[in-house]
Amino acid sequence: MAKYLPEPFRIKMVEPIRLIDMQSREDALRTAGYNVFGLHAEDVFIDLLTDSGTGAMSQHQWAALMEGDESYAGARSYYRLAEVMQEITGFRFFMPTHQGRAAENILSALLVKPGQYVPSNMHFDTTEANILARGGRPTNLVIEEAFEPANRHPFKGNMDLDKLRHFIQAMGVENISFGMITITNNAGGGQPVSMENLRAVSAIYHEFGLPFFIDACRFAENSFFIKQREPGYAHKTILEIAQETFSLADGATMSAKKDAIVNIGGFLAMNDEALFQNARNELILREGFPTYGGLAGRDLDAMAVGLREGLDEAYLAYRLGQTAYLSERLLESGISVIQPSGGHAVYIDAGGLFPHIPQGEFPGQALVVEMYRRGGIRAVEIGSVMFAHPDPDTGEMQYPKLELVRLALPRRVYTQSHLDYVTDTLAEIASDREQVSGLRFTYAPELLRHFTARFEPV
Ligand code: F0G
């Protein structure tokens, strides 16, 4: 059998992209304050900024849009989504939200009291920010292997179970709002969490009476990794693995812009009825009526179809094959990437690539800027720009353990030759790395600063 499976689809509609010249790219960078979030997307040749909302919908999803019921309350679209939600997640209650962070906001607003901790393997930045915004303390307790880029542990997203137990005991259960886990672990390389670990995490949270919520953005990719790598799961379907995953938790937040392959959407789901009633009131206040939650009826239909498509095995094999391909080609070119490759993205160890740039001068951001300058490629820093922050008790700057650059692959969008171009560009950068210098802030907001910060070269 071929090592990498080709796309299990053919292309019916195309969107032109163009590579503007080097001088124009340099001008664009300067205008954007060396923050690629500030670029005009049409000036980007290959956009690996995110896999969020950037996927290509299928003909079935486009067709479903036409069926959208735009009734304010009780739309058919809602009931179609509810049926899929029930089948896949099994949670008693759910509400659509316009995206993942809206679900995180509602959950944090209801459960987090100032000073309380929220443990997880690793929180994504929006989750972290939503907890912080309520005065809470997001805490990351992923296994140590997650911080060793070359370690090929099959489930590097796993929670460190001893750390979790000790943490809950040391902080006191009354100082913890609820427990989370992120699948796959985006902030730690898109690495999966095993079912064994999910089961144990669930048992620990429940032993202490803590509600357990899954950040389920990439639950289908996580399920596929479980099928491939965990003993006892090879013969289960992805749907069965997803069902088992959700059965361990009391609820979930999800950005449907990932594994449900829609351009906008998300949900908050749970089993607790009282919590649901409060959440529904928050939803009405902030998002919309509970049967549409800030989305159009057609968005709910696209989500319902996408949730099922995301579980398709031929699709997942191609998808995870694409990240594995990119990762292997980069390794062959001598570029250190987090191993094994993640589900939705390949993470370059920018700290390792640019040892001459100190963490305070953002080696990851320097690589992001250089990729755009050289090749019109847009990627995202997942390092000190995103995560360095002063300790709330001591005020001392806390740097993340790794300075990464994420190449996120939109779903069903780019082909292998796009990925080859990306590899060639990175190989060129690596061959004259000494010429690349660091950056410093000229503007940085307090929360989620990577989106709007501005820089200048050091
Ligand atoms: N949780 C995880 C693990 C995520 O990756 C994201 C989004 C969110 C929550 C928030 O969802 O964007 O719909 O509000 N991640 C995107 C990314 C932005 O590029 O990784 P959202």
mmCIF file of N, CA and C in Angstrom, residues 97-183:
data_model
loop_
_atom_site.group_PDB
_atom_site.id
_atom_site.type_symbol
_atom_site.label_atom_id
_atom_site.label_comp_id
_atom_site.label_asym_id
_atom_site.label_seq_id
_atom_site.Cartn_x
_atom_site.Cartn_y
_atom_site.Cartn_z
ATOM 1 N N THR A 97 -22.905 27.772 19.542
ATOM 2 C CA THR A 97 -22.309 29.084 19.805
ATOM 3 C C THR A 97 -21.618 29.519 18.517
ATOM 4 N N HIS A 98 -21.296 30.799 18.423
ATOM 5 C CA HIS A 98 -20.741 31.218 17.125
ATOM 6 C C HIS A 98 -19.342 30.685 16.908
ATOM 7 N N GLN A 99 -18.602 30.426 17.960
ATOM 8 C CA GLN A 99 -17.353 29.676 17.828
ATOM 9 C C GLN A 99 -16.916 29.167 19.185
ATOM 10 N N GLY A 100 -15.731 28.563 19.254
ATOM 11 C CA GLY A 100 -15.308 27.906 20.490
ATOM 12 C C GLY A 100 -15.208 28.844 21.673
ATOM 13 N N ARG A 101 -14.632 30.023 21.448
ATOM 14 C CA ARG A 101 -14.376 30.905 22.584
ATOM 15 C C ARG A 101 -15.661 31.426 23.218
ATOM 16 N N ALA A 102 -16.748 31.439 22.468
ATOM 17 C CA ALA A 102 -18.029 31.849 23.042
ATOM 18 C C ALA A 102 -18.487 30.802 24.057
ATOM 19 N N ALA A 103 -18.268 29.546 23.739
ATOM 20 C CA ALA A 103 -18.583 28.466 24.680
ATOM 21 C C ALA A 103 -17.686 28.568 25.915
ATOM 22 N N GLU A 104 -16.404 28.863 25.687
ATOM 23 C CA GLU A 104 -15.461 29.001 26.811
ATOM 24 C C GLU A 104 -15.856 30.181 27.697
ATOM 25 N N ASN A 105 -16.294 31.243 27.076
ATOM 26 C CA ASN A 105 -16.703 32.429 27.832
ATOM 27 C C ASN A 105 -17.872 32.104 28.751
ATOM 28 N N ILE A 106 -18.875 31.419 28.210
ATOM 29 C CA ILE A 106 -20.057 31.089 29.007
ATOM 30 C C ILE A 106 -19.681 30.149 30.157
ATOM 31 N N LEU A 107 -18.891 29.148 29.832
ATOM 32 C CA LEU A 107 -18.488 28.188 30.859
ATOM 33 C C LEU A 107 -17.688 28.884 31.971
ATOM 34 N N SER A 108 -16.752 29.744 31.578
ATOM 35 C CA SER A 108 -15.935 30.449 32.577
ATOM 36 C C SER A 108 -16.784 31.406 33.388
ATOM 37 N N ALA A 109 -17.712 32.089 32.724
ATOM 38 C CA ALA A 109 -18.562 33.046 33.435
ATOM 39 C C ALA A 109 -19.362 32.330 34.523
ATOM 40 N N LEU A 110 -19.787 31.117 34.244
ATOM 41 C CA LEU A 110 -20.648 30.399 35.197
ATOM 42 C C LEU A 110 -19.860 29.680 36.279
ATOM 43 N N LEU A 111 -18.685 29.187 35.946
ATOM 44 C CA LEU A 111 -18.011 28.285 36.892
ATOM 45 C C LEU A 111 -16.788 28.871 37.593
ATOM 46 N N VAL A 112 -16.136 29.855 36.988
ATOM 47 C CA VAL A 112 -14.852 30.304 37.558
ATOM 48 C C VAL A 112 -15.065 31.449 38.543
ATOM 49 N N LYS A 113 -14.623 31.239 39.785
ATOM 50 C CA LYS A 113 -14.621 32.339 40.762
ATOM 51 C C LYS A 113 -13.198 32.863 40.881
ATOM 52 N N PRO A 114 -13.031 34.176 41.163
ATOM 53 C CA PRO A 114 -11.680 34.741 41.207
ATOM 54 C C PRO A 114 -10.740 33.926 42.106
ATOM 55 N N GLY A 115 -9.556 33.672 41.599
ATOM 56 C CA GLY A 115 -8.544 32.939 42.359
ATOM 57 C C GLY A 115 -8.598 31.437 42.151
ATOM 58 N N GLN A 116 -9.659 30.940 41.540
ATOM 59 C CA GLN A 116 -9.784 29.489 41.358
ATOM 60 C C GLN A 116 -8.943 28.986 40.176
ATOM 61 N N TYR A 117 -8.506 27.752 40.306
ATOM 62 C CA TYR A 117 -7.697 27.119 39.267
ATOM 63 C C TYR A 117 -8.568 26.288 38.318
ATOM 64 N N VAL A 118 -8.112 26.193 37.087
ATOM 65 C CA VAL A 118 -8.726 25.273 36.123
ATOM 66 C C VAL A 118 -7.599 24.448 35.498
ATOM 67 N N PRO A 119 -7.417 23.214 35.980
ATOM 68 C CA PRO A 119 -6.368 22.375 35.392
ATOM 69 C C PRO A 119 -6.759 21.811 34.030
ATOM 70 N N SER A 120 -5.754 21.569 33.211
ATOM 71 C CA SER A 120 -5.939 20.913 31.910
ATOM 72 C C SER A 120 -4.594 20.296 31.542
ATOM 73 N N ASN A 121 -4.559 19.552 30.429
ATOM 74 C CA ASN A 121 -3.233 19.172 29.919
ATOM 75 C C ASN A 121 -2.536 20.463 29.482
ATOM 76 N N MET A 122 -3.115 21.160 28.493
ATOM 77 C CA MET A 122 -2.684 22.533 28.181
ATOM 78 C C MET A 122 -3.899 23.274 27.650
ATOM 79 N N HIS A 123 -4.122 24.450 28.186
ATOM 80 C CA HIS A 123 -5.210 25.279 27.669
ATOM 81 C C HIS A 123 -4.771 25.940 26.384
ATOM 82 N N PHE A 124 -5.684 26.085 25.434
ATOM 83 C CA PHE A 124 -5.385 26.926 24.280
ATOM 84 C C PHE A 124 -5.491 28.392 24.720
ATOM 85 N N ASP A 125 -4.979 29.299 23.912
ATOM 86 C CA ASP A 125 -4.881 30.699 24.356
ATOM 87 C C ASP A 125 -6.236 31.337 24.662
ATOM 88 N N THR A 126 -7.255 31.017 23.864
ATOM 89 C CA THR A 126 -8.557 31.643 24.125
ATOM 90 C C THR A 126 -9.179 31.097 25.415
ATOM 91 N N THR A 127 -8.961 29.824 25.683
ATOM 92 C CA THR A 127 -9.467 29.212 26.913
ATOM 93 C C THR A 127 -8.756 29.847 28.101
ATOM 94 N N GLU A 128 -7.440 29.922 27.977
ATOM 95 C CA GLU A 128 -6.639 30.548 29.027
ATOM 96 C C GLU A 128 -7.132 31.977 29.290
ATOM 97 N N ALA A 129 -7.341 32.722 28.221
ATOM 98 C CA ALA A 129 -7.742 34.125 28.364
ATOM 99 C C ALA A 129 -9.136 34.236 28.976
ATOM 100 N N ASN A 130 -10.039 33.349 28.607
ATOM 101 C CA ASN A 130 -11.386 33.409 29.178
ATOM 102 C C ASN A 130 -11.381 33.083 30.664
ATOM 103 N N ILE A 131 -10.521 32.174 31.075
ATOM 104 C CA ILE A 131 -10.418 31.844 32.501
ATOM 105 C C ILE A 131 -9.771 33.016 33.247
ATOM 106 N N LEU A 132 -8.695 33.552 32.667
ATOM 107 C CA LEU A 132 -8.023 34.710 33.278
ATOM 108 C C LEU A 132 -8.983 35.897 33.397
ATOM 109 N N ALA A 133 -9.806 36.079 32.373
ATOM 110 C CA ALA A 133 -10.719 37.233 32.364
ATOM 111 C C ALA A 133 -11.737 37.156 33.500
ATOM 112 N N ARG A 134 -11.960 35.961 34.050
ATOM 113 C CA ARG A 134 -12.866 35.797 35.204
ATOM 114 C C ARG A 134 -12.087 35.735 36.505
ATOM 115 N N GLY A 135 -10.797 36.060 36.453
ATOM 116 C CA GLY A 135 -9.968 36.048 37.665
ATOM 117 C C GLY A 135 -9.457 34.657 38.018
ATOM 118 N N GLY A 136 -9.650 33.696 37.129
ATOM 119 C CA GLY A 136 -9.204 32.335 37.392
ATOM 120 C C GLY A 136 -7.752 32.116 37.016
ATOM 121 N N ARG A 137 -7.288 30.887 37.329
ATOM 122 C CA ARG A 137 -5.891 30.551 37.063
ATOM 123 C C ARG A 137 -5.806 29.268 36.251
ATOM 124 N N PRO A 138 -5.658 29.432 34.933
ATOM 125 C CA PRO A 138 -5.516 28.244 34.090
ATOM 126 C C PRO A 138 -4.186 27.553 34.376
ATOM 127 N N THR A 139 -4.210 26.233 34.528
ATOM 128 C CA THR A 139 -2.996 25.508 34.903
ATOM 129 C C THR A 139 -2.765 24.336 33.955
ATOM 130 N N ASN A 140 -1.546 24.236 33.437
ATOM 131 C CA ASN A 140 -1.207 23.187 32.471
ATOM 132 C C ASN A 140 -0.441 22.052 33.138
ATOM 133 N N LEU A 141 -0.955 20.831 33.007
ATOM 134 C CA LEU A 141 -0.344 19.683 33.684
ATOM 135 C C LEU A 141 -0.087 18.529 32.710
ATOM 136 N N VAL A 142 0.368 18.878 31.525
ATOM 137 C CA VAL A 142 0.662 17.857 30.512
ATOM 138 C C VAL A 142 1.909 17.062 30.935
ATOM 139 N N ILE A 143 2.072 15.839 30.401
ATOM 140 C CA ILE A 143 3.266 15.038 30.727
ATOM 141 C C ILE A 143 4.536 15.741 30.238
ATOM 142 N N GLU A 144 5.653 15.460 30.918
ATOM 143 C CA GLU A 144 6.928 16.116 30.601
ATOM 144 C C GLU A 144 7.384 15.837 29.170
ATOM 145 N N GLU A 145 7.033 14.655 28.651
ATOM 146 C CA GLU A 145 7.450 14.298 27.287
ATOM 147 C C GLU A 145 6.978 15.329 26.262
ATOM 148 N N ALA A 146 5.903 16.036 26.585
ATOM 149 C CA ALA A 146 5.373 17.043 25.662
ATOM 150 C C ALA A 146 6.404 18.134 25.363
ATOM 151 N N PHE A 147 7.359 18.310 26.269
ATOM 152 C CA PHE A 147 8.341 19.385 26.097
ATOM 153 C C PHE A 147 9.647 18.892 25.503
ATOM 154 N N GLU A 148 9.662 17.635 25.055
ATOM 155 C CA GLU A 148 10.867 17.081 24.433
ATOM 156 C C GLU A 148 10.570 16.884 22.949
ATOM 157 N N PRO A 149 10.996 17.836 22.099
ATOM 158 C CA PRO A 149 10.587 17.815 20.691
ATOM 159 C C PRO A 149 10.886 16.502 19.968
ATOM 160 N N ALA A 150 11.960 15.810 20.336
ATOM 161 C CA ALA A 150 12.320 14.611 19.578
ATOM 162 C C ALA A 150 11.701 13.342 20.167
ATOM 163 N N ASN A 151 11.080 13.441 21.313
ATOM 164 C CA ASN A 151 10.485 12.261 21.967
ATOM 165 C C ASN A 151 9.249 11.807 21.190
ATOM 166 N N ARG A 152 9.249 10.528 20.774
ATOM 167 C CA ARG A 152 8.156 10.049 19.922
ATOM 168 C C ARG A 152 7.048 9.339 20.701
ATOM 169 N N HIS A 153 6.837 9.737 21.924
ATOM 170 C CA HIS A 153 5.725 9.212 22.733
ATOM 171 C C HIS A 153 4.438 9.308 21.900
ATOM 172 N N PRO A 154 3.649 8.214 21.835
ATOM 173 C CA PRO A 154 2.481 8.237 20.938
ATOM 174 C C PRO A 154 1.356 9.153 21.415
ATOM 175 N N PHE A 155 1.346 9.492 22.690
ATOM 176 C CA PHE A 155 0.262 10.340 23.218
ATOM 177 C C PHE A 155 0.849 11.475 24.056
ATOM 178 N N LYS A 156 1.528 12.360 23.363
ATOM 179 C CA LYS A 156 2.214 13.447 24.067
ATOM 180 C C LYS A 156 1.262 14.508 24.608
ATOM 181 N N GLY A 157 -0.028 14.351 24.298
ATOM 182 C CA GLY A 157 -1.000 15.286 24.859
ATOM 183 C C GLY A 157 -1.526 14.830 26.220
ATOM 184 N N ASN A 158 -1.094 13.662 26.675
ATOM 185 C CA ASN A 158 -1.625 13.113 27.930
ATOM 186 C C ASN A 158 -1.410 14.037 29.129
ATOM 187 N N MET A 159 -2.347 13.975 30.036
ATOM 188 C CA MET A 159 -2.207 14.666 31.320
ATOM 189 C C MET A 159 -1.237 13.864 32.179
ATOM 190 N N ASP A 160 -0.431 14.572 32.975
ATOM 191 C CA ASP A 160 0.401 13.903 33.975
ATOM 192 C C ASP A 160 -0.495 13.604 35.176
ATOM 193 N N LEU A 161 -0.835 12.344 35.356
ATOM 194 C CA LEU A 161 -1.854 11.962 36.342
ATOM 195 C C LEU A 161 -1.390 12.220 37.770
ATOM 196 N N ASP A 162 -0.107 11.975 38.038
ATOM 197 C CA ASP A 162 0.393 12.253 39.394
ATOM 198 C C ASP A 162 0.341 13.737 39.688
ATOM 199 N N LYS A 163 0.771 14.518 38.692
ATOM 200 C CA LYS A 163 0.749 15.980 38.885
ATOM 201 C C LYS A 163 -0.683 16.442 39.125
ATOM 202 N N LEU A 164 -1.616 15.879 38.385
ATOM 203 C CA LEU A 164 -3.013 16.312 38.510
ATOM 204 C C LEU A 164 -3.529 16.022 39.916
ATOM 205 N N ARG A 165 -3.295 14.792 40.374
ATOM 206 C CA ARG A 165 -3.777 14.412 41.712
ATOM 207 C C ARG A 165 -3.147 15.303 42.781
ATOM 208 N N HIS A 166 -1.827 15.469 42.701
ATOM 209 C CA HIS A 166 -1.138 16.289 43.707
ATOM 210 C C HIS A 166 -1.597 17.735 43.643
ATOM 211 N N PHE A 167 -1.819 18.203 42.435
ATOM 212 C CA PHE A 167 -2.258 19.588 42.270
ATOM 213 C C PHE A 167 -3.606 19.808 42.952
ATOM 214 N N ILE A 168 -4.537 18.899 42.725
ATOM 215 C CA ILE A 168 -5.867 19.062 43.320
ATOM 216 C C ILE A 168 -5.756 19.004 44.844
ATOM 217 N N GLN A 169 -4.949 18.066 45.342
ATOM 218 C CA GLN A 169 -4.799 17.953 46.800
ATOM 219 C C GLN A 169 -4.111 19.190 47.378
ATOM 220 N N ALA A 170 -3.071 19.667 46.697
ATOM 221 C CA ALA A 170 -2.306 20.801 47.229
ATOM 222 C C ALA A 170 -3.127 22.089 47.207
ATOM 223 N N MET A 171 -3.904 22.304 46.145
ATOM 224 C CA MET A 171 -4.650 23.563 46.030
ATOM 225 C C MET A 171 -5.954 23.513 46.816
ATOM 226 N N GLY A 172 -6.448 22.311 47.054
ATOM 227 C CA GLY A 172 -7.733 22.172 47.745
ATOM 228 C C GLY A 172 -8.853 22.226 46.726
ATOM 229 N N VAL A 173 -9.738 21.257 46.814
ATOM 230 C CA VAL A 173 -10.742 21.104 45.773
ATOM 231 C C VAL A 173 -11.663 22.330 45.685
ATOM 232 N N GLU A 174 -11.815 23.045 46.806
ATOM 233 C CA GLU A 174 -12.686 24.225 46.805
ATOM 234 C C GLU A 174 -12.074 25.369 45.992
ATOM 235 N N ASN A 175 -10.782 25.258 45.710
ATOM 236 C CA ASN A 175 -10.114 26.303 44.917
ATOM 237 C C ASN A 175 -9.992 25.929 43.447
ATOM 238 N N ILE A 176 -10.725 24.915 43.046
ATOM 239 C CA ILE A 176 -10.698 24.500 41.647
ATOM 240 C C ILE A 176 -12.119 24.572 41.098
ATOM 241 N N SER A 177 -12.277 25.253 39.960
ATOM 242 C CA SER A 177 -13.629 25.437 39.420
ATOM 243 C C SER A 177 -14.129 24.176 38.740
ATOM 244 N N PHE A 178 -13.316 23.677 37.841
ATOM 245 C CA PHE A 178 -13.661 22.475 37.093
ATOM 246 C C PHE A 178 -12.387 21.988 36.420
ATOM 247 N N GLY A 179 -12.456 20.806 35.836
ATOM 248 C CA GLY A 179 -11.278 20.251 35.171
ATOM 249 C C GLY A 179 -11.496 20.192 33.674
ATOM 250 N N MET A 180 -10.397 20.326 32.924
ATOM 251 C CA MET A 180 -10.487 20.263 31.458
ATOM 252 C C MET A 180 -9.427 19.329 30.897
ATOM 253 N N ILE A 181 -9.579 19.018 29.633
ATOM 254 C CA ILE A 181 -8.486 18.449 28.846
ATOM 255 C C ILE A 181 -8.731 18.883 27.397
ATOM 256 N N THR A 182 -7.660 19.160 26.666
ATOM 257 C CA THR A 182 -7.780 19.619 25.284
ATOM 258 C C THR A 182 -7.378 18.486 24.347
ATOM 259 N N ILE A 183 -8.305 18.104 23.450
ATOM 260 C CA ILE A 183 -7.966 17.062 22.469
ATOM 261 C C ILE A 183 -8.164 17.625 21.062
#
